[in-house]
CSV table of C-alpha atoms in Angstrom, one decimal:
chain,number,residue,atom,x,y,z
A,27,MET,CA,-2.5,52.0,-45.3
A,28,ALA,CA,1.2,51.6,-46.3
A,29,LYS,CA,2.3,53.5,-43.3
A,30,PHE,CA,0.8,51.3,-41.0
A,31,PHE,CA,1.6,48.3,-42.2
A,32,VAL,CA,5.2,48.8,-43.4
A,33,TYR,CA,6.2,51.1,-40.2
A,34,SER,CA,3.9,49.2,-37.5
A,35,ALA,CA,5.8,45.8,-39.0
A,36,ILE,CA,9.4,47.3,-38.8
A,37,GLY,CA,8.4,48.2,-35.1
A,38,ILE,CA,7.0,45.1,-33.9
A,39,PHE,CA,9.9,43.0,-35.8
A,40,VAL,CA,12.5,45.3,-33.5
A,41,PHE,CA,10.8,45.1,-30.3
A,42,PHE,CA,8.8,41.8,-30.0
A,43,ILE,CA,10.3,39.3,-32.6
A,44,PRO,CA,13.2,37.0,-31.2
A,45,VAL,CA,16.2,36.7,-33.6
A,46,THR,CA,19.2,34.3,-33.2
A,47,LEU,CA,22.3,36.4,-34.4
A,48,ASN,CA,25.8,34.6,-33.1
A,49,GLY,CA,24.3,31.9,-31.2
A,50,LYS,CA,22.2,34.3,-29.1
A,51,SER,CA,18.7,34.6,-29.0
A,52,SER,CA,17.0,38.1,-28.4
A,53,ILE,CA,15.0,40.9,-29.9
A,54,MET,CA,16.6,43.3,-32.6
A,55,LEU,CA,17.0,46.3,-30.7
A,56,ASP,CA,19.3,44.1,-28.0
A,57,HIS,CA,21.1,43.1,-30.8
A,58,ILE,CA,21.6,46.4,-32.6
A,59,VAL,CA,22.7,47.4,-28.8
A,60,SER,CA,25.0,44.6,-28.4
A,61,TYR,CA,26.7,45.3,-31.7
A,62,ILE,CA,27.7,48.9,-31.2
A,63,GLN,CA,28.8,47.6,-27.6
A,64,THR,CA,31.4,45.2,-29.2
A,65,ALA,CA,32.2,47.4,-32.4
A,66,VAL,CA,33.5,50.9,-30.4
A,67,PRO,CA,34.0,49.5,-26.9
A,68,GLY,CA,36.4,52.2,-26.2
A,69,VAL,CA,34.1,55.2,-27.1
A,70,LEU,CA,31.0,54.1,-24.7
A,71,PRO,CA,32.6,55.0,-21.7
A,72,TYR,CA,33.2,59.0,-23.0
A,73,TYR,CA,29.7,58.9,-24.7
A,74,ALA,CA,27.8,57.5,-21.2
A,75,LEU,CA,29.9,60.3,-19.5
A,76,LEU,CA,29.1,62.9,-22.0
A,77,VAL,CA,25.5,61.9,-21.3
A,78,ILE,CA,26.1,62.0,-17.4
A,79,LEU,CA,27.5,65.5,-17.7
A,80,LEU,CA,24.7,66.9,-19.7
A,81,GLY,CA,22.1,65.3,-17.3
A,82,ALA,CA,23.8,66.7,-14.2
A,83,ILE,CA,23.7,70.1,-15.7
A,84,TYR,CA,20.5,70.1,-17.4
A,85,PRO,CA,18.5,71.0,-14.4
A,86,PHE,CA,20.3,73.8,-13.5
A,87,VAL,CA,19.9,75.0,-17.1
A,88,LYS,CA,16.4,74.6,-17.2
A,89,GLY,CA,15.9,75.7,-13.6
A,90,THR,CA,13.8,72.7,-12.5
A,91,TRP,CA,16.2,72.1,-9.8
A,92,LYS,CA,14.5,74.8,-7.4
A,93,LYS,CA,11.1,73.2,-8.3
A,94,ASP,CA,10.6,71.5,-4.9
A,95,THR,CA,12.5,69.4,-2.4
A,96,VAL,CA,12.6,66.1,-4.6
A,97,SER,CA,14.3,68.1,-7.7
A,98,LEU,CA,17.0,69.9,-5.5
A,99,ILE,CA,17.9,66.5,-4.1
A,100,PHE,CA,17.6,64.6,-7.2
A,101,SER,CA,19.6,67.5,-9.2
A,102,ILE,CA,22.5,67.1,-6.5
A,103,LEU,CA,22.5,63.5,-6.6
A,104,LYS,CA,23.1,63.8,-10.4
A,105,VAL,CA,26.4,66.0,-9.8
A,106,ILE,CA,27.5,63.4,-7.3
A,107,GLY,CA,26.6,61.1,-10.1
A,108,LEU,CA,28.8,63.1,-12.3
A,109,VAL,CA,31.7,63.1,-10.0
A,110,ALA,CA,31.4,59.0,-9.7
A,111,GLY,CA,31.1,58.4,-13.6
A,112,VAL,CA,34.5,61.0,-14.1
A,113,MET,CA,36.3,58.9,-11.0
A,114,LEU,CA,35.6,55.7,-12.8
A,115,VAL,CA,36.2,56.7,-16.4
A,116,PHE,CA,39.8,58.3,-15.5
A,117,ASN,CA,40.4,55.1,-13.1
A,118,PHE,CA,41.1,57.5,-9.8
A,119,GLY,CA,39.4,57.3,-6.2
A,120,PRO,CA,39.2,54.8,-3.5
A,121,LYS,CA,39.6,51.3,-3.3
A,122,TRP,CA,36.3,50.1,-2.5
A,123,PHE,CA,34.8,51.9,-5.5
A,124,PHE,CA,36.7,50.1,-7.9
A,125,ASP,CA,35.5,46.7,-6.4
A,126,PRO,CA,33.6,44.6,-9.4
A,127,ASN,CA,30.0,44.8,-7.6
A,128,MET,CA,30.3,48.4,-7.3
A,129,GLY,CA,31.2,50.9,-9.9
A,130,PRO,CA,32.2,49.0,-12.4
A,131,PHE,CA,28.9,47.0,-11.9
A,132,LEU,CA,26.9,49.7,-12.4
A,133,PHE,CA,28.5,51.6,-15.0
A,134,ASN,CA,29.2,48.8,-17.4
A,135,LYS,CA,25.8,46.8,-16.8
A,136,LEU,CA,23.5,49.4,-16.5
A,137,VAL,CA,24.7,53.0,-17.5
A,138,VAL,CA,26.4,51.9,-20.8
A,139,SER,CA,23.7,49.6,-21.6
A,140,VAL,CA,20.6,52.2,-20.7
A,141,GLY,CA,22.5,54.9,-22.5
A,142,LEU,CA,22.2,53.1,-25.5
A,143,LEU,CA,19.0,51.1,-25.3
A,144,VAL,CA,16.9,54.3,-24.7
A,145,PRO,CA,17.7,56.7,-27.4
A,146,ILE,CA,17.9,53.9,-30.0
A,147,GLY,CA,14.7,52.1,-28.6
A,148,SER,CA,13.0,55.7,-29.2
A,149,VAL,CA,13.7,55.9,-32.8
A,150,PHE,CA,11.9,52.7,-33.5
A,151,LEU,CA,9.5,53.5,-31.2
A,152,ALA,CA,8.3,56.2,-33.6
A,153,LEU,CA,7.5,53.3,-35.9
A,154,LEU,CA,5.4,51.2,-33.0
A,155,VAL,CA,3.3,53.9,-31.4
A,156,GLY,CA,3.1,56.6,-34.1
A,157,TYR,CA,1.0,55.1,-37.0
A,158,GLY,CA,-2.0,53.8,-35.7
A,159,LEU,CA,-0.8,50.3,-34.2
A,160,LEU,CA,-1.3,51.3,-30.6
A,161,GLU,CA,-4.9,52.3,-31.5
A,162,PHE,CA,-5.6,49.2,-33.5
A,163,VAL,CA,-4.5,46.6,-30.6
A,164,GLY,CA,-6.2,49.0,-28.3
A,165,ILE,CA,-9.8,48.3,-29.2
A,166,PHE,CA,-8.9,44.2,-29.1
A,167,MET,CA,-7.8,44.5,-25.7
A,168,GLN,CA,-10.4,46.9,-24.6
A,169,PRO,CA,-12.5,44.0,-22.8
A,170,VAL,CA,-9.7,42.7,-20.9
A,171,MET,CA,-7.5,45.8,-19.9
A,172,ARG,CA,-10.6,47.9,-18.7
A,173,PRO,CA,-12.0,45.3,-16.1
A,174,VAL,CA,-8.8,44.0,-14.9
A,175,TRP,CA,-6.3,46.8,-14.7
A,176,LYS,CA,-8.7,49.9,-15.2
A,177,THR,CA,-6.5,51.2,-18.2
A,178,PRO,CA,-7.5,51.6,-21.4
A,179,GLY,CA,-6.9,48.9,-24.1
A,180,ARG,CA,-4.0,50.9,-25.8
A,181,SER,CA,-2.0,50.2,-22.6
A,182,ALA,CA,-1.4,46.3,-23.7
A,183,ILE,CA,1.7,47.8,-26.1
A,184,ASP,CA,3.0,49.4,-23.0
A,185,ALA,CA,2.8,46.3,-20.9
A,186,VAL,CA,4.2,44.2,-23.5
A,187,ALA,CA,7.3,46.7,-24.5
A,188,SER,CA,8.4,46.7,-20.7
A,189,PHE,CA,8.3,43.0,-20.5
A,190,VAL,CA,10.2,42.4,-23.9
A,191,GLY,CA,12.0,45.7,-24.4
A,192,SER,CA,12.9,47.5,-20.9
A,193,TYR,CA,10.8,49.7,-18.3
A,194,SER,CA,13.2,52.9,-19.9
A,195,ILE,CA,11.4,51.9,-23.4
A,196,GLY,CA,8.0,51.1,-21.5
A,197,LEU,CA,8.0,54.4,-19.5
A,198,LEU,CA,9.1,56.3,-22.7
A,199,ILE,CA,5.6,55.1,-24.5
A,200,THR,CA,3.6,56.0,-21.8
A,201,ASN,CA,5.1,59.3,-21.0
A,202,ARG,CA,4.4,60.2,-25.0
A,203,VAL,CA,1.1,58.6,-24.8
A,204,PHE,CA,0.1,60.5,-21.4
A,205,LYS,CA,1.6,64.0,-22.9
A,206,GLU,CA,-0.8,63.4,-26.1
A,207,GLY,CA,-3.7,63.1,-23.9
A,208,LYS,CA,-4.4,59.2,-24.1
A,209,TYR,CA,-4.1,58.8,-20.7
A,210,THR,CA,-5.2,60.1,-17.4
A,211,ILE,CA,-3.1,60.7,-14.5
A,212,LYS,CA,-4.2,57.8,-12.9
A,213,GLU,CA,-4.1,55.7,-16.0
A,214,ALA,CA,-0.4,56.8,-16.5
A,215,ALA,CA,0.4,56.0,-13.0
A,216,ILE,CA,-1.0,52.5,-13.2
A,217,ILE,CA,1.0,51.9,-16.2
A,218,ALA,CA,4.2,53.4,-15.0
A,219,THR,CA,4.1,51.3,-11.6
A,220,GLY,CA,2.4,48.2,-12.9
A,221,PHE,CA,3.7,47.6,-16.1
A,222,SER,CA,6.9,49.0,-16.7
A,223,THR,CA,8.9,46.1,-15.0
A,224,VAL,CA,12.5,45.0,-16.3
A,225,SER,CA,12.8,43.3,-19.5
A,226,ALA,CA,13.3,39.6,-20.3
A,227,THR,CA,17.2,40.3,-20.9
A,228,PHE,CA,17.3,41.4,-17.3
A,229,MET,CA,15.4,38.5,-16.0
A,230,ILE,CA,17.7,35.9,-17.6
A,231,VAL,CA,20.7,37.6,-15.8
A,232,VAL,CA,18.8,37.2,-12.5
A,233,ALA,CA,17.9,33.4,-13.2
A,234,LYS,CA,21.8,32.9,-14.2
A,235,THR,CA,23.2,34.5,-10.9
A,236,LEU,CA,20.5,31.9,-9.3
A,237,ASN,CA,21.1,28.9,-11.0
A,238,LEU,CA,17.5,28.9,-12.2
A,239,MET,CA,18.4,28.6,-16.2
A,240,GLU,CA,17.2,25.0,-16.1
A,241,ILE,CA,13.5,26.1,-14.7
A,242,TRP,CA,13.6,29.2,-16.9
A,243,ASN,CA,10.2,28.7,-18.6
A,244,THR,CA,8.6,28.4,-15.0
A,245,TYR,CA,10.5,31.4,-13.8
A,246,PHE,CA,9.3,33.7,-16.9
A,247,TRP,CA,5.8,32.7,-16.7
A,248,VAL,CA,5.3,32.8,-13.2
A,249,THR,CA,6.9,36.1,-12.8
A,250,PHE,CA,4.7,37.5,-15.9
A,251,VAL,CA,1.4,36.4,-14.4
A,252,VAL,CA,2.2,37.2,-10.8
A,253,THR,CA,3.8,40.9,-12.0
A,254,PHE,CA,0.4,41.5,-13.4
A,255,LEU,CA,-1.7,40.0,-10.8
A,256,VAL,CA,-0.2,42.2,-8.4
A,257,THR,CA,-0.7,45.5,-10.3
A,258,ALA,CA,-4.6,44.4,-10.7
A,259,ILE,CA,-4.6,44.5,-6.7
A,260,THR,CA,-2.6,47.6,-6.5
A,261,VAL,CA,-4.7,49.5,-8.6
A,262,ARG,CA,-7.7,49.2,-6.0
A,263,ILE,CA,-5.9,50.1,-2.9
A,264,TRP,CA,-4.3,53.1,-2.0
A,265,PRO,CA,-2.4,55.8,-3.9
A,266,LEU,CA,-3.1,54.5,-7.1
A,267,SER,CA,-7.0,54.3,-6.4
A,268,LYS,CA,-6.7,57.6,-5.4
A,269,MET,CA,-5.0,59.3,-8.2
A,270,SER,CA,-6.8,62.1,-10.4
A,271,ASP,CA,-8.6,61.1,-13.5
A,272,ALA,CA,-7.6,64.6,-15.1
A,273,TYR,CA,-5.6,64.7,-18.6
A,274,TYR,CA,-1.9,66.2,-18.8
A,275,GLN,CA,-1.8,70.0,-18.1
A,276,ASP,CA,-5.9,69.7,-17.8
A,277,MET,CA,-6.1,69.4,-21.5
A,278,GLU,CA,-9.4,67.7,-23.1
A,279,GLY,CA,-8.0,64.2,-23.3
A,280,ASP,CA,-8.4,61.6,-26.1
A,281,GLU,CA,-10.4,59.4,-24.4
A,282,GLU,CA,-10.9,56.0,-25.6
A,283,VAL,CA,-14.5,55.1,-26.8
A,284,ILE,CA,-15.6,51.7,-25.1
A,285,ILE,CA,-16.9,49.5,-28.6
A,286,LYS,CA,-19.0,47.3,-28.3
A,287,LYS,CA,-19.5,46.1,-31.8
A,288,ASP,CA,-18.0,45.9,-35.3
A,289,ARG,CA,-14.4,45.7,-33.5
A,290,VAL,CA,-12.7,45.0,-36.1
A,291,LYS,CA,-13.9,48.0,-38.6
A,292,THR,CA,-13.7,50.2,-35.9
A,293,ALA,CA,-9.9,49.1,-34.9
A,294,TRP,CA,-9.4,49.5,-38.8
A,295,ASN,CA,-10.9,53.1,-39.1
A,296,GLU,CA,-9.1,54.3,-35.6
A,297,ALA,CA,-5.4,53.3,-37.1
A,298,MET,CA,-6.1,54.5,-40.4
A,299,LYS,CA,-7.1,58.0,-38.8
A,300,THR,CA,-4.1,57.9,-37.0
A,301,ALA,CA,-1.5,57.0,-39.8
A,302,ASN,CA,-2.9,59.6,-42.2
A,303,GLN,CA,-2.9,62.7,-39.3
A,304,SER,CA,0.7,61.4,-38.3
A,305,PRO,CA,3.9,63.7,-39.1
A,306,SER,CA,6.5,62.8,-41.6
A,307,LEU,CA,8.7,59.7,-40.4
A,308,GLY,CA,11.7,62.2,-40.2
A,309,ARG,CA,9.7,64.4,-37.8
A,310,ASN,CA,8.5,61.8,-35.9
A,311,ILE,CA,11.8,59.9,-35.4
A,312,TRP,CA,13.1,63.4,-34.5
A,313,ASP,CA,10.7,64.1,-32.0
A,314,ASN,CA,10.9,60.7,-30.0
A,315,LEU,CA,14.8,60.6,-30.1
A,316,LYS,CA,14.5,64.1,-28.7
A,317,ASP,CA,12.2,63.0,-25.8
A,318,GLY,CA,14.4,59.4,-25.5
A,319,PHE,CA,17.9,61.3,-25.3
A,320,VAL,CA,16.3,63.8,-22.5
A,321,MET,CA,15.3,61.0,-20.8
A,322,THR,CA,18.3,59.1,-20.7
A,323,MET,CA,20.3,62.5,-19.5
A,324,GLY,CA,17.6,62.5,-16.5
A,325,ILE,CA,18.2,58.5,-15.8
A,326,LEU,CA,22.2,57.8,-16.0
A,327,PRO,CA,23.5,60.2,-13.4
A,328,SER,CA,20.6,59.3,-11.1
A,329,ILE,CA,21.9,55.6,-11.7
A,330,MET,CA,25.3,56.4,-10.9
A,331,SER,CA,24.7,58.1,-7.3
A,332,VAL,CA,21.5,56.4,-6.2
A,333,GLY,CA,22.7,53.1,-7.4
A,334,LEU,CA,26.1,53.3,-5.9
A,335,LEU,CA,24.3,54.6,-2.6
A,336,GLY,CA,22.2,51.5,-2.7
A,337,LEU,CA,25.2,49.1,-3.0
A,338,VAL,CA,27.3,50.7,-0.4
A,339,LEU,CA,24.2,50.7,2.2
A,340,ALA,CA,23.6,47.1,1.1
A,341,GLU,CA,27.5,45.9,1.7
A,342,TYR,CA,28.7,48.4,4.3
A,343,THR,CA,25.8,49.1,6.5
A,344,PRO,CA,23.1,47.1,8.5
A,345,VAL,CA,20.2,49.8,7.1
A,346,PHE,CA,18.8,46.9,4.7
A,347,ASP,CA,19.0,44.1,7.7
A,348,TRP,CA,16.9,46.5,9.5
A,349,LEU,CA,14.3,47.5,6.9
A,350,GLY,CA,14.2,43.6,6.5
A,351,TYR,CA,12.3,43.1,9.4
A,352,ILE,CA,9.3,44.6,7.9
A,353,PHE,CA,8.8,42.1,5.3
A,354,TYR,CA,9.9,39.3,8.0
A,355,PRO,CA,6.0,38.7,9.3
A,356,PHE,CA,5.0,37.9,5.5
A,357,VAL,CA,7.8,35.6,4.9
A,358,LYS,CA,7.4,33.8,8.1
A,359,LEU,CA,3.7,33.4,7.2
A,360,VAL,CA,4.6,32.0,3.8
A,361,GLN,CA,7.0,29.8,6.0
A,362,LEU,CA,10.0,30.2,3.6
A,363,PRO,CA,13.7,28.6,4.6
A,364,ASP,CA,16.2,31.4,5.4
A,365,ALA,CA,13.3,33.7,6.4
A,366,MET,CA,15.7,36.6,7.5
A,367,LEU,CA,18.0,36.5,4.8
A,368,ALA,CA,14.9,36.3,2.3
A,369,SER,CA,13.6,39.7,4.2
A,370,LYS,CA,16.7,41.4,3.9
A,371,ALA,CA,16.7,40.7,0.1
A,372,SER,CA,13.1,41.5,-0.2
A,373,ALA,CA,14.2,45.0,1.5
A,374,VAL,CA,17.3,45.7,-0.7
A,375,SER,CA,14.9,45.6,-3.8
A,376,ILE,CA,14.2,49.3,-3.1
A,377,ALA,CA,18.0,50.1,-4.1
A,378,GLU,CA,18.7,48.1,-6.9
A,379,MET,CA,17.0,45.0,-8.8
A,380,PHE,CA,20.1,42.8,-8.8
A,381,LEU,CA,21.0,43.2,-5.3
A,382,PRO,CA,18.3,41.0,-3.8
A,383,ALA,CA,19.6,37.9,-6.2
A,384,LEU,CA,23.1,38.9,-5.2
A,385,LEU,CA,22.2,38.2,-1.7
A,386,VAL,CA,20.1,34.4,-2.0
A,387,THR,CA,22.6,32.8,-4.2
A,388,LYS,CA,23.3,30.1,-1.3
A,389,ALA,CA,19.7,29.8,-0.1
A,390,ALA,CA,17.3,27.1,-0.7
A,391,LEU,CA,15.6,26.8,-4.2
A,392,VAL,CA,12.1,27.8,-3.3
A,393,THR,CA,13.7,30.9,-1.6
A,394,LYS,CA,15.9,32.0,-4.3
A,395,PHE,CA,12.7,31.2,-6.4
A,396,VAL,CA,10.4,33.7,-4.7
A,397,ILE,CA,13.4,36.5,-4.5
A,398,ALA,CA,13.9,36.2,-8.3
A,399,VAL,CA,10.3,37.1,-8.8
A,400,VAL,CA,10.3,39.6,-6.1
A,401,SER,CA,13.2,41.4,-7.9
A,402,VAL,CA,11.1,41.8,-11.1
A,403,SER,CA,7.7,42.2,-10.0
A,404,SER,CA,8.3,44.9,-7.1
A,405,ILE,CA,9.0,47.2,-10.1
A,406,ILE,CA,10.2,50.3,-8.5
A,407,PHE,CA,13.9,50.8,-7.4
A,408,PHE,CA,16.0,53.6,-7.2
A,409,SER,CA,18.8,53.2,-9.5
A,410,ALA,CA,16.9,53.3,-12.5
A,411,VAL,CA,13.1,53.3,-12.3
A,412,VAL,CA,12.7,55.9,-9.9
A,413,PRO,CA,14.8,58.5,-11.5
A,414,CYS,CA,13.3,57.3,-14.9
A,415,ILE,CA,9.5,57.8,-13.8
A,416,LEU,CA,10.6,61.3,-12.5
A,417,SER,CA,11.8,62.4,-15.3
A,418,THR,CA,8.8,61.7,-16.7
A,419,GLU,CA,5.6,64.1,-16.7
A,420,ILE,CA,3.7,61.8,-14.6
A,421,PRO,CA,2.7,63.3,-11.1
A,422,LEU,CA,4.2,60.5,-8.9
A,423,THR,CA,6.0,61.5,-5.9
A,424,VAL,CA,8.9,59.3,-4.0
A,425,GLY,CA,6.4,58.8,-1.3
A,426,LYS,CA,4.0,57.5,-3.4
A,427,LEU,CA,6.5,55.0,-5.2
A,428,ILE,CA,7.9,53.8,-1.9
A,429,VAL,CA,4.2,52.8,-0.8
A,430,ILE,CA,3.7,51.0,-3.9
A,431,TRP,CA,6.9,49.4,-3.7
A,432,PHE,CA,6.3,48.0,-0.4
A,433,GLU,CA,2.6,46.8,-1.6
A,434,ARG,CA,4.2,45.0,-4.5
A,435,VAL,CA,6.8,43.2,-2.3
A,436,VAL,CA,4.2,42.1,0.1
A,437,LEU,CA,1.9,40.8,-2.3
A,438,THR,CA,4.7,39.2,-4.5
A,439,ILE,CA,5.7,37.1,-1.5
A,440,LEU,CA,2.6,35.9,-0.6
A,441,LEU,CA,1.4,35.1,-3.9
A,442,THR,CA,4.4,33.6,-5.2
A,443,ALA,CA,5.4,31.2,-2.2
A,444,PRO,CA,2.6,29.0,-2.3
A,445,ILE,CA,3.0,28.7,-6.4
A,446,ALA,CA,6.7,28.0,-5.8
A,447,TYR,CA,6.1,25.2,-3.3
A,448,LEU,CA,3.7,23.7,-5.9
A,449,LEU,CA,6.0,23.6,-8.9
A,450,LEU,CA,9.4,23.4,-7.4
């Protein structure tokens, strides 16, 4: 009982309770990361570079680089990410690379914060999911999660952790629970591509960029509802609908028992059983920290290389102008102003979730609102989420991720535009 209450309460406090410190309201995890960023700013670029270095050599040390073509491509991209990181930290390279919206933007805004957020988050994650809270909440959420999203009740923690914390934290939870045999391949894929969106803190950056902070509550709740509504639809269409129902490495699987009565009593018993069987606090924190650090090594070099490639393509080539034509019919259908610009912004979301906002800063309010929702609800982008998903054990291919991204963008445009016209 002490383990369940004390450790779970600390986990909930760190991930879910907004605290105001120095005039800034955010979750404790964000405050901890921000404190480190201001306390030792000179050390962080070298720490991030060390993680990128370890991430770049890891596939070659482990031999995973030759597993398949995608692994080979991402292993090469990680080396390119290392080169870009070295150039940034030691300040040499072409002039365009040091444009504030290019290398420095990726490194300072994404690489450093994700490099701290995931390992520190993984320490507190041990408290949140290791001592029965997952099972306790799961049993109460069964009547909602299973019929709507075809996932177990326990996945509700994932969904909330992603929205409040970060996609990296959500994916860390998903991967951990999947490897324990508590999610099937299909369930893990649904959670990874449907719930692991960017956090509220990222949403604030988008809202500020597009001058939407005056309608922040409207933007937040519309995005929240649309994101999960889109997920409820994508789970019923290919490729997610056809994913395997097997468990990780064909293990037996700890299938969630559907509870019809005595819900409170059953939830309590399940929580106590998990807390009783859990490893020591030190062991649990170490295992999670190790998982979190390996995931960070997988993400950071990819953010540097893939993110940079996306920024270069958006800035200097017509690739995303061409891709925009895919979404043009849907944008015209809902009669958004600045249709071609909105189409290009939708297309560019595949590269980096901040890019769409940068493209539509001068567009009409309705267009800005819809694109702001698209940048969050589309979930899948190559600068961070794709490498993050590929660094988990969930068997999702790049091809399937692109299809899911396309489905999510189209559905988000079609669902958000009428709401935007109604509310704004």
